[in-house]
Coordinates of C-alpha atoms and ligand atoms in Angstrom, one line a residue:
X84 CA 23.7 -163.0 166.4
X85 CA 25.2 -164.7 163.3
X86 CA 28.5 -164.4 161.6
X87 CA 26.7 -162.9 158.6
X88 CA 24.8 -160.1 160.4
X89 CA 27.3 -157.5 159.1
X90 CA 25.6 -158.1 155.6
X91 CA 22.2 -157.4 156.9
X92 CA 23.1 -154.6 159.2
X93 CA 24.8 -152.7 156.4
X94 CA 21.7 -153.2 154.2
X95 CA 19.5 -151.9 157.0
X96 CA 21.8 -148.9 157.5
X97 CA 21.6 -148.1 153.8
X98 CA 17.8 -148.3 153.9
X99 CA 17.8 -146.1 157.0
X100 CA 20.0 -143.5 155.3
X101 CA 17.5 -143.4 152.4
X102 CA 14.6 -143.1 154.8
X103 CA 13.3 -146.5 153.5
X104 CA 13.8 -148.9 156.3
X105 CA 10.6 -150.8 156.8
X106 CA 9.4 -151.8 160.2
X107 CA 6.4 -153.9 161.4
X108 CA 3.8 -152.4 163.7
X109 CA 1.7 -154.6 165.9
X110 CA -2.0 -153.7 165.5
X111 CA -5.1 -155.4 166.9
X112 CA -8.0 -155.7 164.5
X113 CA -11.3 -154.5 165.9
X114 CA -14.9 -154.3 164.6
X115 CA -16.2 -151.3 162.6
X116 CA -13.1 -150.9 160.3
X117 CA -10.9 -150.1 163.3
X118 CA -7.6 -151.3 164.8
X119 CA -5.9 -150.7 168.1
X120 CA -2.3 -149.3 167.8
X121 CA -0.2 -148.5 170.8
X122 CA -3.3 -148.6 173.0
X123 CA -5.3 -146.2 170.7
X124 CA -8.3 -147.1 168.6
X125 CA -7.8 -145.8 165.0
X126 CA -10.1 -145.9 162.0
X127 CA -8.3 -148.2 159.6
X128 CA -8.2 -146.8 156.1
X129 CA -5.2 -148.9 155.1
X130 CA -6.8 -152.4 154.8
X131 CA -8.1 -154.2 151.7
X132 CA -10.9 -155.7 153.7
X133 CA -13.3 -153.6 151.6
X134 CA -16.5 -155.3 152.7
X135 CA -15.4 -155.8 156.3
X136 CA -15.9 -159.6 155.8
X137 CA -12.8 -160.6 157.8
X138 CA -14.8 -160.2 161.0
X139 CA -18.2 -161.4 159.7
X140 CA -19.7 -164.0 161.9
X141 CA -20.6 -166.3 159.0
X142 CA -17.0 -166.5 157.9
X143 CA -15.7 -167.1 161.4
X144 CA -18.3 -169.8 162.1
X145 CA -17.6 -171.7 158.8
X146 CA -13.8 -171.4 159.4
X147 CA -14.4 -173.0 162.8
X148 CA -16.7 -175.7 161.4
X149 CA -14.4 -176.7 158.6
X150 CA -11.4 -176.8 161.0
X151 CA -13.4 -179.2 163.2
X152 CA -14.5 -181.3 160.2
X153 CA -11.3 -181.4 158.1
X154 CA -8.5 -180.3 160.5
X155 CA -6.5 -177.2 160.7
X156 CA -4.0 -178.0 158.0
X157 CA -4.1 -179.8 154.6
X158 CA -1.0 -181.8 155.3
X159 CA 0.7 -181.7 151.9
X160 CA 0.2 -180.5 148.4
X161 CA -2.9 -181.5 146.6
X162 CA -1.0 -183.7 144.1
X163 CA 0.7 -185.6 147.0
X164 CA -2.0 -186.1 149.6
X165 CA -5.0 -185.8 147.4
X166 CA -7.4 -182.9 147.1
X167 CA -10.1 -182.4 149.8
X168 CA -13.7 -182.3 148.7
X169 CA -13.9 -178.6 149.8
X170 CA -11.0 -177.6 147.5
X171 CA -12.9 -179.1 144.5
X172 CA -16.2 -177.7 145.6
X173 CA -14.8 -174.2 146.1
X174 CA -13.2 -174.3 142.6
X175 CA -16.6 -175.2 141.1
X176 CA -18.2 -172.4 143.0
X177 CA -15.6 -169.8 141.8
X178 CA -15.9 -171.0 138.2
X179 CA -19.7 -170.8 138.4
X180 CA -19.5 -167.2 139.8
X181 CA -16.9 -166.1 137.2
X182 CA -18.7 -167.8 134.3
X183 CA -15.7 -169.9 133.3
X184 CA -15.2 -173.6 132.7
X185 CA -12.9 -174.1 135.6
X186 CA -11.0 -172.5 138.4
X187 CA -7.9 -173.4 140.5
X188 CA -7.1 -172.1 143.9
X189 CA -3.7 -171.1 145.2
X190 CA -2.3 -170.4 148.7
X191 CA -1.9 -166.7 147.9
X192 CA -2.4 -164.2 145.1
X193 CA 1.3 -163.3 145.1
X194 CA 2.3 -167.0 144.8
X195 CA -0.2 -167.5 142.0
X196 CA 1.1 -164.6 139.8
X197 CA 4.7 -165.6 140.5
X198 CA 4.0 -169.3 139.5
X199 CA 1.3 -169.1 136.8
X200 CA 3.0 -166.6 134.5
X201 CA 6.2 -168.7 134.0
X202 CA 4.0 -171.8 133.5
X203 CA 1.9 -170.0 130.8
X204 CA 5.0 -168.6 129.0
X205 CA 6.6 -172.0 129.1
X206 CA 3.6 -173.5 127.3
X207 CA 4.1 -171.0 124.5
X208 CA 7.8 -171.6 123.9
X209 CA 7.4 -173.9 120.9
X210 CA 6.2 -171.0 118.9
X211 CA 9.3 -168.9 119.6
X212 CA 10.0 -166.5 122.5
X213 CA 6.7 -165.2 123.8
X214 CA 6.0 -161.5 123.6
X215 CA 4.6 -160.0 126.8
X216 CA 2.9 -156.6 126.8
X217 CA 2.4 -155.3 130.3
X218 CA 0.9 -152.2 131.8
X219 CA 3.7 -150.2 133.5
X220 CA 2.0 -150.4 136.9
X221 CA 1.3 -154.2 137.2
X222 CA 1.8 -155.6 140.6
X223 CA 5.2 -156.8 142.0
X224 CA 4.0 -160.5 141.9
X225 CA 3.5 -160.3 138.1
X226 CA 7.0 -158.9 137.8
X227 CA 8.2 -161.8 139.9
X228 CA 6.5 -164.2 137.5
X229 CA 8.1 -162.5 134.5
X230 CA 11.6 -162.6 136.2
X231 CA 11.1 -166.3 136.9
X232 CA 10.3 -166.8 133.3
X233 CA 13.3 -164.8 132.2
X234 CA 11.0 -162.7 130.0
X235 CA 11.4 -158.9 129.7
X236 CA 8.0 -157.4 129.0
X237 CA 7.2 -154.5 126.5
X238 CA 5.7 -152.1 129.0
X239 CA 2.9 -149.8 127.9
X240 CA 2.0 -146.5 129.6
X241 CA -0.5 -147.0 132.4
X242 CA -4.0 -147.8 131.1
X243 CA -3.0 -146.4 127.6
X244 CA -4.6 -148.9 125.4
X245 CA -3.7 -146.9 122.2
X246 CA -0.1 -147.3 123.2
X247 CA -0.7 -151.1 123.7
X248 CA -2.2 -151.3 120.2
X249 CA 0.7 -149.5 118.8
X250 CA 3.2 -151.8 120.5
X251 CA 1.3 -154.9 119.3
X252 CA 1.3 -153.5 115.7
X253 CA 5.0 -152.7 115.8
X254 CA 5.9 -156.2 116.8
X255 CA 3.3 -157.9 114.5
X256 CA 5.9 -159.3 112.2
X257 CA 7.7 -161.2 114.9
X258 CA 7.2 -164.9 115.8
X259 CA 6.0 -165.9 119.3
X260 CA 2.6 -165.9 121.1
X261 CA 1.4 -162.6 122.5
X262 CA 0.3 -162.1 126.1
X263 CA -1.2 -159.0 127.6
X264 CA -0.8 -158.6 131.4
X265 CA -2.8 -156.1 133.3
X266 CA -5.1 -155.4 136.3
X267 CA -8.8 -154.5 136.3
X268 CA -8.3 -152.2 139.3
X269 CA -4.9 -150.9 140.1
X270 CA -3.9 -151.4 143.7
X271 CA -2.1 -148.0 144.3
X272 CA -4.0 -145.7 142.0
X273 CA -7.5 -147.1 142.4
X274 CA -8.3 -146.7 138.7
X275 CA -9.8 -149.2 136.3
X276 CA -8.8 -150.8 133.0
X277 CA -11.3 -150.8 130.1
X278 CA -11.7 -154.6 130.1
X279 CA -14.1 -154.7 127.1
X280 CA -11.6 -152.8 125.0
X281 CA -8.7 -155.0 126.2
X282 CA -10.7 -158.0 125.1
X283 CA -11.2 -156.5 121.7
X284 CA -7.5 -155.7 121.3
X285 CA -6.5 -159.2 122.5
X286 CA -8.9 -160.8 120.0
X287 CA -7.7 -158.6 117.1
X288 CA -4.0 -159.4 117.8
X289 CA -4.5 -163.0 118.8
X290 CA -3.1 -162.2 122.2
X291 CA -3.8 -164.0 125.5
X292 CA -5.4 -161.7 128.0
X293 CA -4.3 -162.1 131.7
X294 CA -6.3 -160.0 134.1
X295 CA -5.5 -159.5 137.8
X296 CA -8.8 -158.8 139.6
X297 CA -7.3 -158.7 143.1
X298 CA -8.9 -155.4 144.0
X299 CA -12.1 -155.8 142.0
X300 CA -13.2 -159.2 143.3
X301 CA -16.1 -158.8 145.8
X302 CA -16.4 -155.0 145.1
X303 CA -17.0 -154.3 141.4
X304 CA -18.7 -155.8 138.4
X305 CA -21.9 -157.9 138.2
X306 CA -22.8 -159.3 141.6
X307 CA -19.4 -158.0 142.8
X308 CA -17.5 -160.7 140.9
X309 CA -15.1 -158.4 139.2
X310 CA -14.8 -156.4 136.0
X311 CA -14.1 -159.4 133.7
X312 CA -17.9 -159.8 134.0
X313 CA -18.2 -156.8 131.6
X314 CA -16.5 -158.9 128.9
X315 CA -18.0 -162.3 129.6
X316 CA -16.0 -165.2 128.2
X317 CA -13.5 -162.9 126.6
X318 CA -10.7 -162.8 129.2
X319 CA -8.4 -165.8 128.9
X320 CA -7.2 -165.9 132.5
X321 CA -8.7 -164.1 135.4
X322 CA -6.9 -164.2 138.6
X323 CA -8.1 -162.8 141.9
X324 CA -7.6 -163.1 145.6
X325 CA -9.7 -164.1 148.6
X326 CA -7.4 -162.0 150.8
X327 CA -8.9 -158.6 150.2
X328 CA -12.7 -158.0 149.9
X329 CA -13.3 -161.7 150.6
X330 CA -11.8 -161.3 154.0
X331 CA -9.6 -164.4 154.0
X332 CA -6.5 -165.7 152.2
X333 CA -5.6 -167.3 148.9
X334 CA -5.8 -166.7 145.1
X335 CA -7.8 -168.2 142.2
X336 CA -7.3 -168.6 138.5
X337 CA -10.6 -168.8 136.5
X338 CA -10.4 -169.9 132.9
X339 CA -10.7 -172.8 130.6
X340 CA -10.6 -176.4 131.8
X341 CA -7.5 -177.1 129.7
X342 CA -5.7 -174.1 131.3
X343 CA -6.5 -175.1 134.8
X344 CA -5.7 -178.8 134.2
X345 CA -2.3 -177.7 132.7
X346 CA -1.5 -175.5 135.7
X347 CA -2.1 -178.3 138.2
X348 CA 1.1 -180.0 136.9
X349 CA 3.0 -176.9 135.6
X350 CA 2.7 -174.1 138.1
X351 CA 5.5 -174.5 140.7
X352 CA 3.6 -172.5 143.3
X353 CA 0.7 -175.0 143.0
X354 CA 2.7 -178.3 142.7
X355 CA 5.3 -177.7 145.5
X356 CA 3.3 -176.1 148.3
X357 CA 0.8 -177.3 150.9
X358 CA -2.8 -176.9 149.8
X359 CA -4.8 -174.0 151.4
X360 CA -6.0 -175.2 154.8
X361 CA -9.7 -176.1 155.7
X362 CA -10.5 -173.1 158.0
X363 CA -9.4 -170.7 155.2
X364 CA -11.5 -172.6 152.7
X365 CA -14.5 -172.4 155.1
X366 CA -14.1 -168.6 155.3
X367 CA -13.8 -168.3 151.5
X368 CA -16.9 -170.5 151.1
X369 CA -19.0 -168.3 153.4
X370 CA -17.7 -165.1 151.7
X371 CA -18.6 -166.4 148.3
X372 CA -22.2 -167.1 149.5
X373 CA -22.5 -163.5 150.9
X374 CA -20.8 -161.5 148.2
X375 CA -23.6 -161.5 145.5
X376 CA -26.1 -160.1 148.1
X377 CA -23.9 -157.2 149.2
X378 CA -25.0 -154.6 146.7
X379 CA -25.9 -152.1 149.4
X380 CA -22.5 -152.5 151.0
X381 CA -20.8 -152.0 147.6
X382 CA -22.9 -148.9 146.9
X383 CA -22.0 -147.5 150.4
X384 CA -18.2 -148.0 149.8
X385 CA -18.4 -146.4 146.3
X386 CA -20.5 -143.5 147.6
X387 CA -17.9 -142.8 150.3
X388 CA -15.1 -143.0 147.8
X389 CA -16.8 -140.4 145.5
X390 CA -17.4 -138.1 148.5
X391 CA -13.7 -138.5 149.6
X392 CA -12.5 -137.8 146.0
X393 CA -14.6 -134.7 145.7
X394 CA -13.5 -133.4 149.1
X395 CA -9.9 -134.0 148.4
X396 CA -10.2 -132.3 145.0
X397 CA -11.7 -129.2 146.8
X398 CA -8.5 -129.1 148.8
X399 CA -6.5 -129.2 145.6
X400 CA -5.4 -132.8 146.2
X401 CA -4.7 -135.1 143.2
X402 CA -6.4 -138.5 143.5
X403 CA -4.8 -139.9 140.4
X404 CA -7.4 -141.6 138.2
X405 CA -9.2 -143.2 141.1
X406 CA -12.8 -144.4 140.4
X407 CA -13.0 -147.1 143.1
X408 CA -12.7 -147.7 146.8
X409 CA -9.0 -147.1 146.6
X410 CA -8.4 -143.3 146.8
X411 CA -4.8 -142.1 146.7
X412 CA -3.9 -138.6 147.9
X413 CA -0.8 -137.8 145.9
X414 CA 1.9 -136.0 147.9
X415 CA 5.1 -136.5 145.9
X416 CA 7.9 -136.5 148.4
X417 CA 8.6 -139.3 150.8
X418 CA 9.2 -137.2 153.9
X419 CA 6.1 -135.1 153.4
X420 CA 4.0 -138.3 152.9
X421 CA 5.4 -139.8 156.1
X422 CA 4.6 -136.5 157.9
X423 CA 1.0 -136.6 156.6
X424 CA 0.6 -140.2 157.7
X425 CA 1.8 -139.3 161.2
X426 CA -0.6 -136.4 161.3
X427 CA -3.5 -138.6 160.3
X428 CA -2.5 -141.1 163.0
X429 CA -2.7 -138.4 165.6
X430 CA -6.1 -137.5 164.2
X431 CA -7.2 -141.1 164.7
X432 CA -6.6 -142.8 161.4
X433 CA -4.4 -145.7 160.3
X434 CA -3.4 -144.4 156.8
X435 CA -0.2 -145.7 155.4
X436 CA 2.4 -143.7 153.4
X437 CA 3.1 -145.6 150.2
X438 CA 6.6 -144.8 148.8
X439 CA 9.0 -146.1 146.2
X440 CA 9.7 -148.8 145.2
X441 CA 6.0 -149.7 145.6
X442 CA 5.1 -146.6 143.5
X443 CA 7.3 -144.6 141.0
X444 CA 9.8 -142.0 142.4
X445 CA 8.2 -138.7 143.2
X446 CA 4.7 -140.2 143.5
X447 CA 4.6 -141.0 147.2
X448 CA 1.0 -141.0 148.5
X449 CA -1.4 -141.8 151.2
X450 CA -3.5 -144.7 149.9
X451 CA -6.9 -144.5 151.4
X452 CA -8.8 -147.8 151.2
X453 CA -12.5 -147.5 152.2
X454 CA -14.6 -150.3 153.7
X455 CA -18.2 -151.0 154.1
X456 CA -17.4 -151.3 157.8
X457 CA -16.7 -147.5 157.9
X458 CA -19.5 -145.1 158.7
X459 CA -20.3 -141.8 157.2
X460 CA -19.1 -140.1 160.4
X461 CA -15.7 -141.7 160.0
X462 CA -15.4 -140.4 156.5
X463 CA -16.4 -136.9 157.5
X464 CA -13.8 -136.9 160.2
X465 CA -11.2 -138.1 157.7
X466 CA -12.1 -135.3 155.3
X467 CA -11.8 -132.7 158.1
X468 CA -8.4 -134.2 159.1
X469 CA -7.1 -134.1 155.6
X470 CA -8.3 -130.5 155.1
X471 CA -6.5 -129.5 158.3
X472 CA -3.3 -131.4 157.7
X473 CA -2.8 -130.9 154.0
X474 CA -1.4 -127.4 153.7
X475 CA 0.7 -127.8 156.8
X476 CA 2.3 -131.1 155.9
X477 CA 2.8 -130.7 152.2
X478 CA 3.6 -127.0 151.8
X479 CA 5.6 -126.6 155.0
Ligands
LIG280 C1 -2.8 -156.4 142.1 C2 -2.4 -157.4 143.0 N1 -2.3 -158.7 142.6 C3 -1.9 -159.7 143.5 C4 -1.7 -159.4 144.8 C5 -1.3 -160.5 145.7 O1 -2.4 -161.1 146.4 P1 -2.3 -161.7 147.9 O2 -2.4 -160.6 148.8 O3 -3.5 -162.6 147.9 O4 -1.0 -162.5 147.9 C6 -1.9 -158.1 145.3 C7 -1.7 -157.9 146.8 O5 -1.4 -156.8 147.2 C8 -2.3 -157.1 144.4 O6 -2.4 -155.9 144.8

């Protein structure tokens, strides 16, 4: 109890009244894309562990090895204590795989976006207030970076690159450097941006292209290394995470050497935080070795996603513009979405209801995230469960 608990309790009551109080649930991760929840084994269609690598023996073993060799923690930030050889080696590996001059790793993808965006915009300040053009659905961490920079973006309709071009043209007479912020795969819709066209637009308008590849890394593009590979050398900054398909934790920037050298001293979330710890680096290292060879796993995930989309469409369910391993089932109302998630749990699936503010009002959904660890039988059971639950929960 604290003297200030009244503040927090009234906020919690407000959230409760709106049906938006968030609670944590304890789950135990299991093999085969499963978790145990309240003593029951469920097929987990809520995780971003798209390749099932978080339980891969090679990652576990290298995490153990590197803990034994280098210790469990890094002890301080890299500028204070010095960088460990594995940090530098991993960055060289990421840069090689992304085809960029350099790379820089961060403790998390959220922290990266929140810290790198203000650093970038600060570098551009001499030329007048920077102009930022952002897809309306960019991730919360990028909004955090924009807020920290005190910059209000011009938002363009989701994935509408004609609208982006119009906005850039409308503001063409204004001073200031241009930045385009978007994602290659959108986390809640599972659709893709046209990266080659984005690169064309950025070049035509002299704009800096910032591409978040959190949900593409490991899963899409040449050798699974993301969609920026479809526009080689033409994306100014690629960010991605090791925390999703790569089964571990952390974020990376891939770009020019000058950009990465600048961020070492300018990105607050790099300078003032402890370096990612050796066991995590070990897991990332092993994942990066495996990823190029996982074409069969990637094909399996995408084939399951196509089958799920087709089956949901047969039941009249809107899957937004999904073309990836993320397949949303759009419900609309929050209560109905929660009801559907409960029904799916009874049927043996951990499928989470995604509601505002994570997604726009009126677009609550179940976000299915498929993994190579799932089998065809899991998918067929999921399809049957959705067909049985859909009319009852949504049209009740
Ligand atoms: C598009 C996008 N960018 C960045 C992040 C943050 O990455 P991390 O989970 O590594 O902090 C996420 C995580 O949900 C995301 O979906």
